[in-house]
Every structure is written in structure tokens, then in C-alpha cells.
Amino acid sequence: MQVDLNSDMGESFGPWTMGDDRALLDVVTSANIACGFHAGDPDVMARTMRQAADKGVGIGAHPGFHDLQGFGRRRINLSAEELGNMVAYQLGAAQGIARSLGTQVRHLKLHGALSNMATDDPAIARACYQAALRVDPQIIIVALAGTRMEAVARELGATVAAEIFADRAYEDDASLVDRSKPGAVLHDPAQAAGRMIAMLRDGAIHTLGGKRIPCRIDTICVHGDTAEAVAMATALRRDLEQGGIAVRRFG
């Protein structure tokens, strides 16, 4: 059994720093790098990609809504065309930086409110993923396991990496519990690691309501913007490997 370990990063902006990307890159196998809309800037993107490439970590584009102040976590209603252009623009920027560094963007993962909306509405997922696949038909789509978002990506013929979250609780429809609700975000590394191992062995998402949702699991996300991100990722990787589960890049 094997699984990828990914984290969102490159979310600093100018002199303002978010997260310890350098430390996380010693632990994870894939990095979802902000593309300048919800967070990040060209210099942060280039620096993060260079560090990821040096450590053999898979590079991904992490597009979100154009909302720096809200960190891409506020919903914005856009047309299908606008959504597609927004994703294509950010993926193109990521590809340009990566190529200038002699590396490549392997995958794409939607951020924040955009991801939540794509989970709720297949039309939004379709608009985003069609645009990404027009830019790069070989791009790997990271989609929330067991959701309509994943189903849409597969219907489009994309290579999909099905994702679960180490530090988030699940609703009974496989969507993430809203961050405003109690218990939505897990902060205990040992608890999160034990939960992930149980899900991998069961081949199912464990929900807050006690339900088991069978699904494929290719990658586990640890958010990079929390104080305990490095500790959680380190504990998770250690416990996975001690449990006989190899941690390797997907694809």
C-alpha cells in the first residue's frame, strides 16, 4: 500500500510569510503552489517551485479566486467562461515559472471556496477542469475523494488523484465540514495520523456522523497555513511508514 502526501504552499506575499514551506518540503511528496490570486506572488512562486524541484517534490498549480484579503475562502459567483479563464490564467502562470526553472507542473488542485463550490456544483467543477485540460491534457487533477468533483474529472478523461484531508472532518456526503463548525479542523497530529491510517486501511472516508464512504485514496493533504502543519505532516509520514504504508508521489 502507498499514498502521496501533499500540502498547500507558496502562500506568502512579498515580505509577509505564511507557513514553513521549506520544512514541509522535507516531508511531503507533492506541493500545491499558489498562483498569485488568493495568495503568493511571482517571486514566492519561483522560490517555492525551485525548492520543491530540488527536493524531488511534485509541483502542482493551486488556483483560487482573486481574493487576497479573503485568502480565497470567500465565495464569488462567476460565469462558466470566467471560471475557466481564471483557472487557465493561473495554470499558465505556474507553467511559465516552472519552465523558466527547468521543471514542470504535474498537477492542479483548486483552492478554498473555489474547491468547495466545485464540490457542490458539477457545472463549476466542469468549467474549471475543462479549462485546465485545454491548457494541458496531461495535467493530473487532484479532486476530493468520493465527491461529484472527482466524478466530473473522471468523466472528462483526466488522470485523477483522489484526495483526503488529514486535518479536516467530513460530512456524510464526503464534503468537508465547514470551518466555522466545531470539530471541523483537527489540531492533534497523533489523532490525525491514526485517522488517516484507518481510512487508508478501510478504503473509506470516516465522517463526523460515523458513516463510512468507500472511495479510492491516492493522496493526503496537510494544510500548510496552520501552526501545527509541520508537526502534523511529520507525525503522519512517520506513522504511515511505521504502519507499512509507503509515502510516494502519485502518478
PDB file of C-alpha atoms in Angstrom:
ATOM      1  CA  MET A   1       0.000   0.000   0.000  1.00  0.00           C
ATOM      2  CA  GLN A   2       1.232   3.507  -0.811  1.00  0.00           C
ATOM      3  CA  VAL A   3      -0.029   7.084  -0.697  1.00  0.00           C
ATOM      4  CA  ASP A   4       1.125  10.573  -1.642  1.00  0.00           C
ATOM      5  CA  LEU A   5       1.366  13.342   0.957  1.00  0.00           C
ATOM      6  CA  ASN A   6       0.594  16.866  -0.285  1.00  0.00           C
ATOM      7  CA  SER A   7       0.427  20.356   1.158  1.00  0.00           C
ATOM      8  CA  ASP A   8      -0.699  23.796   0.003  1.00  0.00           C
ATOM      9  CA  MET A   9       2.197  26.254  -0.014  1.00  0.00           C
ATOM     10  CA  GLY A  10       3.751  29.261  -1.709  1.00  0.00           C
ATOM     11  CA  GLU A  11       1.107  31.341   0.078  1.00  0.00           C
ATOM     12  CA  SER A  12       3.398  34.084   1.368  1.00  0.00           C
ATOM     13  CA  PHE A  13       3.222  37.532  -0.251  1.00  0.00           C
ATOM     14  CA  GLY A  14       6.156  39.929  -0.561  1.00  0.00           C
ATOM     15  CA  PRO A  15       7.749  40.311   2.901  1.00  0.00           C
ATOM     16  CA  TRP A  16       4.763  38.671   4.630  1.00  0.00           C
ATOM     17  CA  THR A  17       5.314  34.986   5.384  1.00  0.00           C
ATOM     18  CA  MET A  18       2.738  32.236   5.758  1.00  0.00           C
ATOM     19  CA  GLY A  19       3.763  28.724   6.752  1.00  0.00           C
ATOM     20  CA  ASP A  20       7.123  26.958   6.866  1.00  0.00           C
ATOM     21  CA  ASP A  21       7.316  25.733   3.283  1.00  0.00           C
ATOM     22  CA  ARG A  22      10.974  24.746   3.462  1.00  0.00           C
ATOM     23  CA  ALA A  23      10.341  22.391   6.396  1.00  0.00           C
ATOM     24  CA  LEU A  24       7.194  20.953   4.822  1.00  0.00           C
ATOM     25  CA  LEU A  25       9.092  20.180   1.623  1.00  0.00           C
ATOM     26  CA  ASP A  26      11.267  17.788   3.627  1.00  0.00           C
ATOM     27  CA  VAL A  27       8.150  15.766   4.480  1.00  0.00           C
ATOM     28  CA  VAL A  28       5.582  15.932   1.668  1.00  0.00           C
ATOM     29  CA  THR A  29       5.828  14.384  -1.788  1.00  0.00           C
ATOM     30  CA  SER A  30       3.617  16.880  -3.668  1.00  0.00           C
ATOM     31  CA  ALA A  31       3.257  20.662  -3.324  1.00  0.00           C
ATOM     32  CA  ASN A  32       0.212  22.697  -4.363  1.00  0.00           C
ATOM     33  CA  ILE A  33       1.647  26.143  -5.067  1.00  0.00           C
ATOM     34  CA  ALA A  34      -0.468  29.308  -5.006  1.00  0.00           C
ATOM     35  CA  CYS A  35      -0.648  31.155  -8.318  1.00  0.00           C
ATOM     36  CA  GLY A  36      -0.977  34.775  -7.157  1.00  0.00           C
ATOM     37  CA  PHE A  37      -4.752  35.176  -6.951  1.00  0.00           C
ATOM     38  CA  HIS A  38      -5.664  34.030  -3.418  1.00  0.00           C
ATOM     39  CA  ALA A  39      -2.051  34.172  -2.219  1.00  0.00           C
ATOM     40  CA  GLY A  40       1.528  34.195  -3.431  1.00  0.00           C
ATOM     41  CA  ASP A  41       3.355  36.305  -5.984  1.00  0.00           C
ATOM     42  CA  PRO A  42       5.807  35.565  -8.837  1.00  0.00           C
ATOM     43  CA  ASP A  43       8.864  35.596  -6.562  1.00  0.00           C
ATOM     44  CA  VAL A  44       7.270  33.378  -3.919  1.00  0.00           C
ATOM     45  CA  MET A  45       6.048  31.011  -6.627  1.00  0.00           C
ATOM     46  CA  ALA A  46       9.506  30.751  -8.191  1.00  0.00           C
ATOM     47  CA  ARG A  47      11.249  30.263  -4.853  1.00  0.00           C
ATOM     48  CA  THR A  48       8.804  27.562  -3.751  1.00  0.00           C
ATOM     49  CA  MET A  49       8.990  25.733  -7.075  1.00  0.00           C
ATOM     50  CA  ARG A  50      12.785  25.802  -7.029  1.00  0.00           C
ATOM     51  CA  GLN A  51      12.868  24.360  -3.516  1.00  0.00           C
ATOM     52  CA  ALA A  52      10.312  21.690  -4.430  1.00  0.00           C
ATOM     53  CA  ALA A  53      12.245  20.678  -7.541  1.00  0.00           C
ATOM     54  CA  ASP A  54      15.497  20.472  -5.570  1.00  0.00           C
ATOM     55  CA  LYS A  55      13.861  18.063  -3.115  1.00  0.00           C
ATOM     56  CA  GLY A  56      12.131  15.941  -5.783  1.00  0.00           C
ATOM     57  CA  VAL A  57       8.671  17.064  -4.667  1.00  0.00           C
ATOM     58  CA  GLY A  58       5.937  17.072  -7.329  1.00  0.00           C
ATOM     59  CA  ILE A  59       4.846  20.577  -8.324  1.00  0.00           C
ATOM     60  CA  GLY A  60       1.185  21.499  -8.665  1.00  0.00           C
ATOM     61  CA  ALA A  61      -0.775  24.647  -9.514  1.00  0.00           C
ATOM     62  CA  HIS A  62      -3.204  25.772  -6.799  1.00  0.00           C
ATOM     63  CA  PRO A  63      -5.612  28.267  -8.401  1.00  0.00           C
ATOM     64  CA  GLY A  64      -8.244  30.109  -6.389  1.00  0.00           C
ATOM     65  CA  PHE A  65     -10.476  33.157  -6.507  1.00  0.00           C
ATOM     66  CA  HIS A  66      -8.865  36.580  -6.991  1.00  0.00           C
ATOM     67  CA  ASP A  67      -9.252  37.489  -3.319  1.00  0.00           C
ATOM     68  CA  LEU A  68      -6.026  38.150  -1.408  1.00  0.00           C
ATOM     69  CA  GLN A  69      -7.793  39.764   1.536  1.00  0.00           C
ATOM     70  CA  GLY A  70     -10.115  36.792   1.984  1.00  0.00           C
ATOM     71  CA  PHE A  71      -7.389  34.241   1.180  1.00  0.00           C
ATOM     72  CA  GLY A  72      -9.657  32.742  -1.484  1.00  0.00           C
ATOM     73  CA  ARG A  73     -12.064  31.441   1.147  1.00  0.00           C
ATOM     74  CA  ARG A  74     -14.967  33.718   0.174  1.00  0.00           C
ATOM     75  CA  ARG A  75     -17.375  32.553  -2.500  1.00  0.00           C
ATOM     76  CA  ILE A  76     -17.534  34.603  -5.695  1.00  0.00           C
ATOM     77  CA  ASN A  77     -20.190  33.943  -8.327  1.00  0.00           C
ATOM     78  CA  LEU A  78     -18.681  33.806 -11.828  1.00  0.00           C
ATOM     79  CA  SER A  79     -19.877  32.504 -15.178  1.00  0.00           C
ATOM     80  CA  ALA A  80     -18.514  29.245 -16.564  1.00  0.00           C
ATOM     81  CA  GLU A  81     -16.396  31.232 -19.024  1.00  0.00           C
ATOM     82  CA  GLU A  82     -14.988  33.431 -16.265  1.00  0.00           C
ATOM     83  CA  LEU A  83     -14.190  30.398 -14.114  1.00  0.00           C
ATOM     84  CA  GLY A  84     -12.404  28.711 -16.993  1.00  0.00           C
ATOM     85  CA  ASN A  85     -10.382  31.787 -17.863  1.00  0.00           C
ATOM     86  CA  MET A  86      -9.429  32.274 -14.217  1.00  0.00           C
ATOM     87  CA  VAL A  87      -8.113  28.714 -13.920  1.00  0.00           C
ATOM     88  CA  ALA A  88      -6.337  28.786 -17.295  1.00  0.00           C
ATOM     89  CA  TYR A  89      -4.662  32.095 -16.409  1.00  0.00           C
ATOM     90  CA  GLN A  90      -3.275  30.794 -13.130  1.00  0.00           C
ATOM     91  CA  LEU A  91      -2.203  27.432 -14.545  1.00  0.00           C
ATOM     92  CA  GLY A  92      -0.437  29.229 -17.388  1.00  0.00           C
ATOM     93  CA  ALA A  93       1.421  31.446 -14.917  1.00  0.00           C
ATOM     94  CA  ALA A  94       2.514  28.414 -12.908  1.00  0.00           C
ATOM     95  CA  GLN A  95       3.685  26.623 -16.044  1.00  0.00           C
ATOM     96  CA  GLY A  96       5.651  29.664 -17.171  1.00  0.00           C
ATOM     97  CA  ILE A  97       7.528  29.955 -13.880  1.00  0.00           C
ATOM     98  CA  ALA A  98       8.147  26.198 -13.756  1.00  0.00           C
ATOM     99  CA  ARG A  99       9.539  26.082 -17.291  1.00  0.00           C
ATOM    100  CA  SER A 100      11.814  29.034 -16.608  1.00  0.00           C
ATOM    101  CA  LEU A 101      13.279  26.957 -13.763  1.00  0.00           C
ATOM    102  CA  GLY A 102      13.682  23.828 -15.883  1.00  0.00           C
ATOM    103  CA  THR A 103      10.898  21.925 -14.157  1.00  0.00           C
ATOM    104  CA  GLN A 104       7.184  21.255 -14.755  1.00  0.00           C
ATOM    105  CA  VAL A 105       3.719  21.486 -13.245  1.00  0.00           C
ATOM    106  CA  ARG A 106       2.417  17.930 -12.770  1.00  0.00           C
ATOM    107  CA  HIS A 107      -0.951  18.509 -11.157  1.00  0.00           C
ATOM    108  CA  LEU A 108      -3.697  21.007 -10.390  1.00  0.00           C
ATOM    109  CA  LYS A 109      -5.757  21.378  -7.222  1.00  0.00           C
ATOM    110  CA  LEU A 110      -8.449  24.017  -6.704  1.00  0.00           C
ATOM    111  CA  HIS A 111      -8.202  26.203  -3.602  1.00  0.00           C
ATOM    112  CA  GLY A 112     -10.579  27.182  -0.833  1.00  0.00           C
ATOM    113  CA  ALA A 113     -14.007  28.481  -1.781  1.00  0.00           C
ATOM    114  CA  LEU A 114     -13.450  27.571  -5.433  1.00  0.00           C
ATOM    115  CA  SER A 115     -12.840  23.959  -4.439  1.00  0.00           C
ATOM    116  CA  ASN A 116     -15.856  23.947  -2.123  1.00  0.00           C
ATOM    117  CA  MET A 117     -18.095  25.315  -4.876  1.00  0.00           C
ATOM    118  CA  ALA A 118     -16.758  22.769  -7.372  1.00  0.00           C
ATOM    119  CA  THR A 119     -17.552  20.027  -4.859  1.00  0.00           C
ATOM    120  CA  ASP A 120     -21.130  21.290  -4.504  1.00  0.00           C
ATOM    121  CA  ASP A 121     -21.800  22.067  -8.177  1.00  0.00           C
ATOM    122  CA  PRO A 122     -20.631  19.756 -11.000  1.00  0.00           C
ATOM    123  CA  ALA A 123     -21.008  22.606 -13.520  1.00  0.00           C
ATOM    124  CA  ILE A 124     -18.361  24.622 -11.681  1.00  0.00           C
ATOM    125  CA  ALA A 125     -16.038  21.624 -11.490  1.00  0.00           C
ATOM    126  CA  ARG A 126     -16.542  21.018 -15.199  1.00  0.00           C
ATOM    127  CA  ALA A 127     -15.762  24.641 -16.147  1.00  0.00           C
ATOM    128  CA  CYS A 128     -12.558  24.620 -14.103  1.00  0.00           C
ATOM    129  CA  TYR A 129     -11.309  21.213 -15.185  1.00  0.00           C
ATOM    130  CA  GLN A 130     -12.144  21.625 -18.868  1.00  0.00           C
ATOM    131  CA  ALA A 131     -10.095  24.820 -18.897  1.00  0.00           C
ATOM    132  CA  ALA A 132      -7.152  23.143 -17.180  1.00  0.00           C
ATOM    133  CA  LEU A 133      -7.236  20.191 -19.565  1.00  0.00           C
ATOM    134  CA  ARG A 134      -7.305  22.508 -22.580  1.00  0.00           C
ATOM    135  CA  VAL A 135      -4.098  24.088 -21.303  1.00  0.00           C
ATOM    136  CA  ASP A 136      -2.521  20.708 -20.517  1.00  0.00           C
ATOM    137  CA  PRO A 137      -4.353  17.466 -21.391  1.00  0.00           C
ATOM    138  CA  GLN A 138      -1.833  15.513 -19.276  1.00  0.00           C
ATOM    139  CA  ILE A 139      -2.324  17.506 -16.072  1.00  0.00           C
ATOM    140  CA  ILE A 140      -3.247  15.361 -13.058  1.00  0.00           C
ATOM    141  CA  ILE A 141      -6.390  16.640 -11.335  1.00  0.00           C
ATOM    142  CA  VAL A 142      -6.363  16.407  -7.540  1.00  0.00           C
ATOM    143  CA  ALA A 143     -10.010  16.065  -6.515  1.00  0.00           C
ATOM    144  CA  LEU A 144     -11.785  15.468  -3.230  1.00  0.00           C
ATOM    145  CA  ALA A 145     -12.313  11.715  -2.934  1.00  0.00           C
ATOM    146  CA  GLY A 146     -15.841  10.381  -3.184  1.00  0.00           C
ATOM    147  CA  THR A 147     -17.395  13.627  -4.444  1.00  0.00           C
ATOM    148  CA  ARG A 148     -19.067  14.886  -7.620  1.00  0.00           C
ATOM    149  CA  MET A 149     -15.894  16.880  -8.221  1.00  0.00           C
ATOM    150  CA  GLU A 150     -13.962  13.633  -8.616  1.00  0.00           C
ATOM    151  CA  ALA A 151     -16.699  12.156 -10.807  1.00  0.00           C
ATOM    152  CA  VAL A 152     -16.589  15.153 -13.167  1.00  0.00           C
ATOM    153  CA  ALA A 153     -12.803  14.939 -13.540  1.00  0.00           C
ATOM    154  CA  ARG A 154     -13.049  11.249 -14.423  1.00  0.00           C
ATOM    155  CA  GLU A 155     -15.899  11.903 -16.886  1.00  0.00           C
ATOM    156  CA  LEU A 156     -13.626  14.389 -18.671  1.00  0.00           C
ATOM    157  CA  GLY A 157     -10.994  11.674 -19.074  1.00  0.00           C
ATOM    158  CA  ALA A 158      -8.489  13.292 -16.743  1.00  0.00           C
ATOM    159  CA  THR A 159      -5.903  11.436 -14.726  1.00  0.00           C
ATOM    160  CA  VAL A 160      -7.199  11.891 -11.185  1.00  0.00           C
ATOM    161  CA  ALA A 161      -5.535  11.758  -7.772  1.00  0.00           C
ATOM    162  CA  ALA A 162      -8.293  11.262  -5.192  1.00  0.00           C
ATOM    163  CA  GLU A 163      -7.578  13.260  -2.049  1.00  0.00           C
ATOM    164  CA  ILE A 164      -8.486  13.103   1.621  1.00  0.00           C
ATOM    165  CA  PHE A 165      -7.585  15.641   4.308  1.00  0.00           C
ATOM    166  CA  ALA A 166      -5.585  14.814   7.419  1.00  0.00           C
ATOM    167  CA  ASP A 167      -6.711  17.883   9.349  1.00  0.00           C
ATOM    168  CA  ARG A 168     -10.364  18.255   8.313  1.00  0.00           C
ATOM    169  CA  ALA A 169     -13.575  16.492   9.355  1.00  0.00           C
ATOM    170  CA  TYR A 170     -16.070  15.135   6.819  1.00  0.00           C
ATOM    171  CA  GLU A 171     -19.815  15.426   6.313  1.00  0.00           C
ATOM    172  CA  ASP A 172     -21.847  12.349   5.350  1.00  0.00           C
ATOM    173  CA  ASP A 173     -21.763  13.366   1.640  1.00  0.00           C
ATOM    174  CA  ALA A 174     -17.907  13.288   1.648  1.00  0.00           C
ATOM    175  CA  SER A 175     -17.679  17.091   1.655  1.00  0.00           C
ATOM    176  CA  LEU A 176     -15.556  18.901   4.230  1.00  0.00           C
ATOM    177  CA  VAL A 177     -17.220  20.173   7.392  1.00  0.00           C
ATOM    178  CA  ASP A 178     -17.419  23.980   7.248  1.00  0.00           C
ATOM    179  CA  ARG A 179     -14.520  25.588   9.111  1.00  0.00           C
ATOM    180  CA  SER A 180     -16.959  27.589  11.259  1.00  0.00           C
ATOM    181  CA  LYS A 181     -18.371  24.416  12.852  1.00  0.00           C
ATOM    182  CA  PRO A 182     -16.908  22.782  15.994  1.00  0.00           C
ATOM    183  CA  GLY A 183     -14.602  19.876  15.183  1.00  0.00           C
ATOM    184  CA  ALA A 184     -14.130  20.921  11.558  1.00  0.00           C
ATOM    185  CA  VAL A 185     -10.340  21.298  11.860  1.00  0.00           C
ATOM    186  CA  LEU A 186      -8.132  18.761  13.649  1.00  0.00           C
ATOM    187  CA  HIS A 187      -5.099  20.063  15.535  1.00  0.00           C
ATOM    188  CA  ASP A 188      -3.728  16.905  17.199  1.00  0.00           C
ATOM    189  CA  PRO A 189      -1.080  15.244  14.962  1.00  0.00           C
ATOM    190  CA  ALA A 190      -1.470  11.828  16.623  1.00  0.00           C
ATOM    191  CA  GLN A 191      -5.248  11.893  16.194  1.00  0.00           C
ATOM    192  CA  ALA A 192      -4.961  12.946  12.551  1.00  0.00           C
ATOM    193  CA  ALA A 193      -2.355  10.277  11.776  1.00  0.00           C
ATOM    194  CA  GLY A 194      -4.414   7.493  13.349  1.00  0.00           C
ATOM    195  CA  ARG A 195      -7.473   8.635  11.450  1.00  0.00           C
ATOM    196  CA  MET A 196      -5.654   8.634   8.109  1.00  0.00           C
ATOM    197  CA  ILE A 197      -4.232   5.144   8.630  1.00  0.00           C
ATOM    198  CA  ALA A 198      -7.706   3.858   9.482  1.00  0.00           C
ATOM    199  CA  MET A 199      -9.188   5.431   6.334  1.00  0.00           C
ATOM    200  CA  LEU A 200      -6.443   4.018   4.120  1.00  0.00           C
ATOM    201  CA  ARG A 201      -6.849   0.519   5.523  1.00  0.00           C
ATOM    202  CA  ASP A 202     -10.643   0.715   5.238  1.00  0.00           C
ATOM    203  CA  GLY A 203     -10.504   2.295   1.775  1.00  0.00           C
ATOM    204  CA  ALA A 204     -13.165   4.672   3.011  1.00  0.00           C
ATOM    205  CA  ILE A 205     -13.753   8.173   4.360  1.00  0.00           C
ATOM    206  CA  HIS A 206     -14.799   8.284   8.032  1.00  0.00           C
ATOM    207  CA  THR A 207     -17.366  11.056   8.566  1.00  0.00           C
ATOM    208  CA  LEU A 208     -18.147  13.142  11.624  1.00  0.00           C
ATOM    209  CA  GLY A 209     -21.514  11.381  11.754  1.00  0.00           C
ATOM    210  CA  GLY A 210     -19.904   7.938  11.913  1.00  0.00           C
ATOM    211  CA  LYS A 211     -20.533   6.949   8.297  1.00  0.00           C
ATOM    212  CA  ARG A 212     -18.022   5.055   6.115  1.00  0.00           C
ATOM    213  CA  ILE A 213     -17.858   6.135   2.449  1.00  0.00           C
ATOM    214  CA  PRO A 214     -15.876   3.694   0.245  1.00  0.00           C
ATOM    215  CA  CYS A 215     -13.507   5.527  -2.101  1.00  0.00           C
ATOM    216  CA  ARG A 216     -10.140   5.482  -3.821  1.00  0.00           C
ATOM    217  CA  ILE A 217      -7.409   7.329  -1.891  1.00  0.00           C
ATOM    218  CA  ASP A 218      -4.275   8.482  -3.730  1.00  0.00           C
ATOM    219  CA  THR A 219      -3.110  11.442  -1.679  1.00  0.00           C
ATOM    220  CA  ILE A 220      -3.479  13.000   1.768  1.00  0.00           C
ATOM    221  CA  CYS A 221      -3.413  16.771   2.289  1.00  0.00           C
ATOM    222  CA  VAL A 222      -1.986  18.592   5.286  1.00  0.00           C
ATOM    223  CA  HIS A 223      -2.719  22.317   5.187  1.00  0.00           C
ATOM    224  CA  GLY A 224       0.452  24.390   5.258  1.00  0.00           C
ATOM    225  CA  ASP A 225      -1.093  27.515   6.827  1.00  0.00           C
ATOM    226  CA  THR A 226      -1.649  26.134  10.345  1.00  0.00           C
ATOM    227  CA  ALA A 227       0.755  26.421  13.279  1.00  0.00           C
ATOM    228  CA  GLU A 228       0.959  22.647  13.623  1.00  0.00           C
ATOM    229  CA  ALA A 229       1.366  21.897   9.884  1.00  0.00           C
ATOM    230  CA  VAL A 230       4.969  20.652  10.038  1.00  0.00           C
ATOM    231  CA  ALA A 231       4.380  18.612  13.204  1.00  0.00           C
ATOM    232  CA  MET A 232       1.248  17.067  11.722  1.00  0.00           C
ATOM    233  CA  ALA A 233       2.895  16.218   8.397  1.00  0.00           C
ATOM    234  CA  THR A 234       5.954  14.757  10.149  1.00  0.00           C
ATOM    235  CA  ALA A 235       3.851  12.631  12.520  1.00  0.00           C
ATOM    236  CA  LEU A 236       1.625  11.484   9.688  1.00  0.00           C
ATOM    237  CA  ARG A 237       4.513  10.405   7.468  1.00  0.00           C
ATOM    238  CA  ARG A 238       6.269   8.655  10.345  1.00  0.00           C
ATOM    239  CA  ASP A 239       3.141   6.751  11.400  1.00  0.00           C
ATOM    240  CA  LEU A 240       2.246   5.818   7.826  1.00  0.00           C
ATOM    241  CA  GLU A 241       5.703   4.386   7.182  1.00  0.00           C
ATOM    242  CA  GLN A 242       5.804   2.602  10.526  1.00  0.00           C
ATOM    243  CA  GLY A 243       2.434   1.103   9.606  1.00  0.00           C
ATOM    244  CA  GLY A 244       3.850  -0.328   6.375  1.00  0.00           C
ATOM    245  CA  ILE A 245       2.365   2.319   4.073  1.00  0.00           C
ATOM    246  CA  ALA A 246       4.897   3.776   1.612  1.00  0.00           C
ATOM    247  CA  VAL A 247       4.783   7.553   1.045  1.00  0.00           C
ATOM    248  CA  ARG A 248       5.415   8.264  -2.655  1.00  0.00           C
ATOM    249  CA  ARG A 249       4.395  10.790  -5.293  1.00  0.00           C
ATOM    250  CA  PHE A 250       1.229   9.959  -7.183  1.00  0.00           C
ATOM    251  CA  GLY A 251       1.309   9.482 -10.946  1.00  0.00           C
TER     252      GLY A 251
END
